[in-house]
């Protein structure tokens, strides 16, 4: 994979935002485009990154009005960028070390593309398994059977949503299925 460059796999059509855009407007754009983040630019130069996680943590969770909060108020900056000539391995290392999922690609200081973890795993599928193993490492094992958990989610027996899942034999089961 040493011969694969970021320029070979990057997305050239990048949805961007401006610093003075409202979060309300940007959230609608992100929802319509079905994307989890976008690059913030000023005169073609990358000045920030905004993700749905930023919107949830900095606007919704703090009961701020999305029509009044500006992108510049919550975007992450400065932003790590890469050149199109960057090796895929170097991009992976940057993403891993900075715990980020997207890297803007620049040439001559201007945004020309974007590469995401998903783009990389399309080219190098072994990374997908590594990503899954990393995610699994963040979860601790469930308590022993019979312990009352206040877990919400989908029942592993009937598939219905429940706010009162309980671990039974290593499976999360709703009250109806436990009876």
PDB file of C-alpha atoms in Angstrom:
ATOM      1  CA  UNK A   1       0.000   0.000   0.000  1.00  0.00           C
ATOM      2  CA  UNK A   2       3.037   2.313   0.052  1.00  0.00           C
ATOM      3  CA  UNK A   3       2.214   3.547  -3.438  1.00  0.00           C
ATOM      4  CA  UNK A   4      -1.304   4.781  -2.543  1.00  0.00           C
ATOM      5  CA  UNK A   5      -1.436   8.533  -2.054  1.00  0.00           C
ATOM      6  CA  UNK A   6      -4.200  10.540  -0.411  1.00  0.00           C
ATOM      7  CA  UNK A   7      -4.831  12.316  -3.702  1.00  0.00           C
ATOM      8  CA  UNK A   8      -5.793   8.938  -5.202  1.00  0.00           C
ATOM      9  CA  UNK A   9      -8.593   8.274  -2.712  1.00  0.00           C
ATOM     10  CA  UNK A  10      -9.736  11.698  -1.494  1.00  0.00           C
ATOM     11  CA  UNK A  11     -13.181  13.109  -2.139  1.00  0.00           C
ATOM     12  CA  UNK A  12     -12.913  16.089  -4.444  1.00  0.00           C
ATOM     13  CA  UNK A  13     -16.430  17.377  -3.858  1.00  0.00           C
ATOM     14  CA  UNK A  14     -16.289  18.700  -0.304  1.00  0.00           C
ATOM     15  CA  UNK A  15     -19.209  20.346   1.450  1.00  0.00           C
ATOM     16  CA  UNK A  16     -17.909  23.353   3.326  1.00  0.00           C
ATOM     17  CA  UNK A  17     -19.121  25.994   5.759  1.00  0.00           C
ATOM     18  CA  UNK A  18     -18.173  29.568   6.468  1.00  0.00           C
ATOM     19  CA  UNK A  19     -17.298  30.800   9.937  1.00  0.00           C
ATOM     20  CA  UNK A  20     -20.363  33.036  10.209  1.00  0.00           C
ATOM     21  CA  UNK A  21     -22.880  30.373   9.127  1.00  0.00           C
ATOM     22  CA  UNK A  22     -25.398  29.486  11.827  1.00  0.00           C
ATOM     23  CA  UNK A  23     -25.440  26.007  13.300  1.00  0.00           C
ATOM     24  CA  UNK A  24     -29.121  25.739  12.359  1.00  0.00           C
ATOM     25  CA  UNK A  25     -28.274  26.221   8.662  1.00  0.00           C
ATOM     26  CA  UNK A  26     -25.252  23.916   8.743  1.00  0.00           C
ATOM     27  CA  UNK A  27     -27.125  21.140  10.591  1.00  0.00           C
ATOM     28  CA  UNK A  28     -29.738  21.139   7.807  1.00  0.00           C
ATOM     29  CA  UNK A  29     -27.023  20.949   5.139  1.00  0.00           C
ATOM     30  CA  UNK A  30     -25.309  18.081   6.958  1.00  0.00           C
ATOM     31  CA  UNK A  31     -28.606  16.196   7.367  1.00  0.00           C
ATOM     32  CA  UNK A  32     -29.544  16.615   3.714  1.00  0.00           C
ATOM     33  CA  UNK A  33     -26.086  15.527   2.535  1.00  0.00           C
ATOM     34  CA  UNK A  34     -26.005  12.717   5.135  1.00  0.00           C
ATOM     35  CA  UNK A  35     -22.547  13.689   6.380  1.00  0.00           C
ATOM     36  CA  UNK A  36     -21.136  13.791   9.890  1.00  0.00           C
ATOM     37  CA  UNK A  37     -18.823  16.730   9.478  1.00  0.00           C
ATOM     38  CA  UNK A  38     -17.591  19.431   7.189  1.00  0.00           C
ATOM     39  CA  UNK A  39     -14.648  21.696   6.565  1.00  0.00           C
ATOM     40  CA  UNK A  40     -14.827  25.380   7.467  1.00  0.00           C
ATOM     41  CA  UNK A  41     -13.120  27.634   4.937  1.00  0.00           C
ATOM     42  CA  UNK A  42     -12.253  31.290   4.535  1.00  0.00           C
ATOM     43  CA  UNK A  43     -11.241  32.377   1.022  1.00  0.00           C
ATOM     44  CA  UNK A  44     -10.527  28.754   0.092  1.00  0.00           C
ATOM     45  CA  UNK A  45      -8.253  28.138   3.069  1.00  0.00           C
ATOM     46  CA  UNK A  46      -9.100  25.633   5.792  1.00  0.00           C
ATOM     47  CA  UNK A  47      -9.778  27.371   9.113  1.00  0.00           C
ATOM     48  CA  UNK A  48     -11.725  24.715  11.018  1.00  0.00           C
ATOM     49  CA  UNK A  49     -13.652  21.450  11.156  1.00  0.00           C
ATOM     50  CA  UNK A  50     -17.210  21.064  12.424  1.00  0.00           C
ATOM     51  CA  UNK A  51     -18.748  17.693  13.268  1.00  0.00           C
ATOM     52  CA  UNK A  52     -22.154  16.544  14.429  1.00  0.00           C
ATOM     53  CA  UNK A  53     -20.486  15.671  17.737  1.00  0.00           C
ATOM     54  CA  UNK A  54     -19.459  19.332  18.130  1.00  0.00           C
ATOM     55  CA  UNK A  55     -23.050  20.414  17.501  1.00  0.00           C
ATOM     56  CA  UNK A  56     -24.434  17.962  20.051  1.00  0.00           C
ATOM     57  CA  UNK A  57     -21.853  18.757  22.760  1.00  0.00           C
ATOM     58  CA  UNK A  58     -21.548  22.508  22.310  1.00  0.00           C
ATOM     59  CA  UNK A  59     -25.057  23.526  21.227  1.00  0.00           C
ATOM     60  CA  UNK A  60     -27.755  20.967  22.000  1.00  0.00           C
ATOM     61  CA  UNK A  61     -26.372  19.646  25.288  1.00  0.00           C
ATOM     62  CA  UNK A  62     -25.885  23.218  26.509  1.00  0.00           C
ATOM     63  CA  UNK A  63     -29.374  24.337  25.435  1.00  0.00           C
ATOM     64  CA  UNK A  64     -27.990  26.988  23.090  1.00  0.00           C
ATOM     65  CA  UNK A  65     -30.099  28.316  20.234  1.00  0.00           C
ATOM     66  CA  UNK A  66     -28.737  26.817  16.961  1.00  0.00           C
ATOM     67  CA  UNK A  67     -30.100  29.827  15.066  1.00  0.00           C
ATOM     68  CA  UNK A  68     -27.822  32.123  17.068  1.00  0.00           C
ATOM     69  CA  UNK A  69     -24.644  30.049  17.456  1.00  0.00           C
ATOM     70  CA  UNK A  70     -22.100  30.552  14.669  1.00  0.00           C
ATOM     71  CA  UNK A  71     -19.800  27.907  13.231  1.00  0.00           C
ATOM     72  CA  UNK A  72     -16.743  29.880  14.410  1.00  0.00           C
ATOM     73  CA  UNK A  73     -18.010  29.586  18.004  1.00  0.00           C
ATOM     74  CA  UNK A  74     -17.758  25.792  18.145  1.00  0.00           C
ATOM     75  CA  UNK A  75     -15.530  24.618  15.258  1.00  0.00           C
ATOM     76  CA  UNK A  76     -12.291  22.821  16.023  1.00  0.00           C
ATOM     77  CA  UNK A  77      -9.170  24.732  15.013  1.00  0.00           C
ATOM     78  CA  UNK A  78      -6.399  24.793  14.064  1.00  0.00           C
ATOM     79  CA  UNK A  79      -6.890  21.900  11.666  1.00  0.00           C
ATOM     80  CA  UNK A  80      -4.352  19.296  10.623  1.00  0.00           C
ATOM     81  CA  UNK A  81      -4.255  19.025   6.831  1.00  0.00           C
ATOM     82  CA  UNK A  82      -2.374  16.824   4.386  1.00  0.00           C
ATOM     83  CA  UNK A  83      -1.090  17.194   0.853  1.00  0.00           C
ATOM     84  CA  UNK A  84      -2.394  15.005  -1.989  1.00  0.00           C
ATOM     85  CA  UNK A  85       1.078  13.408  -2.169  1.00  0.00           C
ATOM     86  CA  UNK A  86       0.828  12.156   1.434  1.00  0.00           C
ATOM     87  CA  UNK A  87       1.119   8.366   1.761  1.00  0.00           C
ATOM     88  CA  UNK A  88      -1.974   6.596   3.050  1.00  0.00           C
ATOM     89  CA  UNK A  89       0.078   5.160   5.937  1.00  0.00           C
ATOM     90  CA  UNK A  90       1.071   8.664   7.068  1.00  0.00           C
ATOM     91  CA  UNK A  91      -2.566   9.823   6.945  1.00  0.00           C
ATOM     92  CA  UNK A  92      -3.612   6.805   9.022  1.00  0.00           C
ATOM     93  CA  UNK A  93      -0.915   7.596  11.566  1.00  0.00           C
ATOM     94  CA  UNK A  94      -2.059  11.235  11.807  1.00  0.00           C
ATOM     95  CA  UNK A  95      -5.712  10.240  12.214  1.00  0.00           C
ATOM     96  CA  UNK A  96      -4.848   7.669  14.860  1.00  0.00           C
ATOM     97  CA  UNK A  97      -2.526   9.936  16.830  1.00  0.00           C
ATOM     98  CA  UNK A  98      -4.946  12.890  16.785  1.00  0.00           C
ATOM     99  CA  UNK A  99      -8.042  10.691  17.184  1.00  0.00           C
ATOM    100  CA  UNK A 100      -9.752  12.270  14.167  1.00  0.00           C
ATOM    101  CA  UNK A 101     -11.850  10.809  11.365  1.00  0.00           C
ATOM    102  CA  UNK A 102     -11.307  13.309   8.550  1.00  0.00           C
ATOM    103  CA  UNK A 103      -8.381  15.167   7.037  1.00  0.00           C
ATOM    104  CA  UNK A 104      -8.721  18.105   4.652  1.00  0.00           C
ATOM    105  CA  UNK A 105      -6.414  17.857   1.649  1.00  0.00           C
ATOM    106  CA  UNK A 106      -4.734  21.088   0.565  1.00  0.00           C
ATOM    107  CA  UNK A 107      -2.512  22.215  -2.273  1.00  0.00           C
ATOM    108  CA  UNK A 108      -0.985  25.672  -2.356  1.00  0.00           C
ATOM    109  CA  UNK A 109      -2.779  26.388   0.911  1.00  0.00           C
ATOM    110  CA  UNK A 110      -6.228  25.857  -0.668  1.00  0.00           C
ATOM    111  CA  UNK A 111      -8.725  23.069   0.030  1.00  0.00           C
ATOM    112  CA  UNK A 112      -8.833  20.546  -2.832  1.00  0.00           C
ATOM    113  CA  UNK A 113     -10.350  17.496  -1.138  1.00  0.00           C
ATOM    114  CA  UNK A 114     -11.135  15.508   1.983  1.00  0.00           C
ATOM    115  CA  UNK A 115     -10.160  12.039   3.116  1.00  0.00           C
ATOM    116  CA  UNK A 116     -12.054  10.152   5.822  1.00  0.00           C
ATOM    117  CA  UNK A 117     -11.539   6.928   7.719  1.00  0.00           C
ATOM    118  CA  UNK A 118     -14.266   5.441   5.511  1.00  0.00           C
ATOM    119  CA  UNK A 119     -12.358   6.413   2.352  1.00  0.00           C
ATOM    120  CA  UNK A 120      -9.237   4.724   3.680  1.00  0.00           C
ATOM    121  CA  UNK A 121     -11.030   1.529   4.754  1.00  0.00           C
ATOM    122  CA  UNK A 122     -12.512   1.282   1.261  1.00  0.00           C
ATOM    123  CA  UNK A 123      -8.972   1.051  -0.109  1.00  0.00           C
ATOM    124  CA  UNK A 124      -7.402  -0.896   2.746  1.00  0.00           C
ATOM    125  CA  UNK A 125     -10.124  -3.188   4.217  1.00  0.00           C
ATOM    126  CA  UNK A 126      -7.831  -4.598   6.908  1.00  0.00           C
ATOM    127  CA  UNK A 127      -8.100  -1.214   8.596  1.00  0.00           C
ATOM    128  CA  UNK A 128     -11.822  -1.721   9.045  1.00  0.00           C
ATOM    129  CA  UNK A 129     -11.180  -4.715  11.297  1.00  0.00           C
ATOM    130  CA  UNK A 130      -8.568  -2.735  13.250  1.00  0.00           C
ATOM    131  CA  UNK A 131     -11.098   0.081  13.729  1.00  0.00           C
ATOM    132  CA  UNK A 132     -13.703  -2.380  15.018  1.00  0.00           C
ATOM    133  CA  UNK A 133     -11.208  -3.887  17.470  1.00  0.00           C
ATOM    134  CA  UNK A 134     -10.309  -0.399  18.716  1.00  0.00           C
ATOM    135  CA  UNK A 135     -13.984   0.442  19.276  1.00  0.00           C
ATOM    136  CA  UNK A 136     -14.579  -2.852  21.100  1.00  0.00           C
ATOM    137  CA  UNK A 137     -11.709  -2.073  23.465  1.00  0.00           C
ATOM    138  CA  UNK A 138     -13.578   0.991  24.747  1.00  0.00           C
ATOM    139  CA  UNK A 139     -16.448  -1.087  26.116  1.00  0.00           C
ATOM    140  CA  UNK A 140     -16.152  -2.894  29.409  1.00  0.00           C
ATOM    141  CA  UNK A 141     -17.802  -6.285  29.827  1.00  0.00           C
ATOM    142  CA  UNK A 142     -21.351  -6.275  31.128  1.00  0.00           C
ATOM    143  CA  UNK A 143     -21.950  -7.111  34.778  1.00  0.00           C
ATOM    144  CA  UNK A 144     -22.876 -10.661  35.712  1.00  0.00           C
ATOM    145  CA  UNK A 145     -26.355 -11.966  34.971  1.00  0.00           C
ATOM    146  CA  UNK A 146     -29.086 -10.659  37.235  1.00  0.00           C
ATOM    147  CA  UNK A 147     -27.527  -7.266  37.833  1.00  0.00           C
ATOM    148  CA  UNK A 148     -30.043  -4.456  37.216  1.00  0.00           C
ATOM    149  CA  UNK A 149     -28.788  -2.136  34.495  1.00  0.00           C
ATOM    150  CA  UNK A 150     -30.436   1.068  33.420  1.00  0.00           C
ATOM    151  CA  UNK A 151     -29.561   0.625  29.776  1.00  0.00           C
ATOM    152  CA  UNK A 152     -31.649   1.836  26.889  1.00  0.00           C
ATOM    153  CA  UNK A 153     -31.557   0.428  23.393  1.00  0.00           C
ATOM    154  CA  UNK A 154     -32.774  -2.443  21.275  1.00  0.00           C
ATOM    155  CA  UNK A 155     -33.724  -5.757  22.864  1.00  0.00           C
ATOM    156  CA  UNK A 156     -31.566  -8.569  21.492  1.00  0.00           C
ATOM    157  CA  UNK A 157     -34.547 -10.972  21.501  1.00  0.00           C
ATOM    158  CA  UNK A 158     -37.523  -9.072  20.066  1.00  0.00           C
ATOM    159  CA  UNK A 159     -35.711  -6.053  18.580  1.00  0.00           C
ATOM    160  CA  UNK A 160     -38.006  -3.532  20.283  1.00  0.00           C
ATOM    161  CA  UNK A 161     -36.662  -0.375  21.904  1.00  0.00           C
ATOM    162  CA  UNK A 162     -36.634  -0.425  25.702  1.00  0.00           C
ATOM    163  CA  UNK A 163     -35.436   1.908  28.435  1.00  0.00           C
ATOM    164  CA  UNK A 164     -35.060  -1.030  30.839  1.00  0.00           C
ATOM    165  CA  UNK A 165     -32.709  -3.538  29.251  1.00  0.00           C
ATOM    166  CA  UNK A 166     -31.082  -6.093  31.526  1.00  0.00           C
ATOM    167  CA  UNK A 167     -28.098  -8.332  30.934  1.00  0.00           C
ATOM    168  CA  UNK A 168     -29.206 -11.964  30.853  1.00  0.00           C
ATOM    169  CA  UNK A 169     -26.532 -14.432  29.833  1.00  0.00           C
ATOM    170  CA  UNK A 170     -24.550 -11.747  28.046  1.00  0.00           C
ATOM    171  CA  UNK A 171     -27.542 -10.437  26.046  1.00  0.00           C
ATOM    172  CA  UNK A 172     -29.476  -7.231  26.650  1.00  0.00           C
ATOM    173  CA  UNK A 173     -33.142  -8.162  27.022  1.00  0.00           C
ATOM    174  CA  UNK A 174     -36.261  -6.056  27.635  1.00  0.00           C
ATOM    175  CA  UNK A 175     -38.733  -6.622  30.473  1.00  0.00           C
ATOM    176  CA  UNK A 176     -41.313  -8.346  28.208  1.00  0.00           C
ATOM    177  CA  UNK A 177     -38.840 -10.928  26.928  1.00  0.00           C
ATOM    178  CA  UNK A 178     -37.497 -11.633  30.429  1.00  0.00           C
ATOM    179  CA  UNK A 179     -40.972 -12.639  31.650  1.00  0.00           C
TER     180      UNK A 179
END
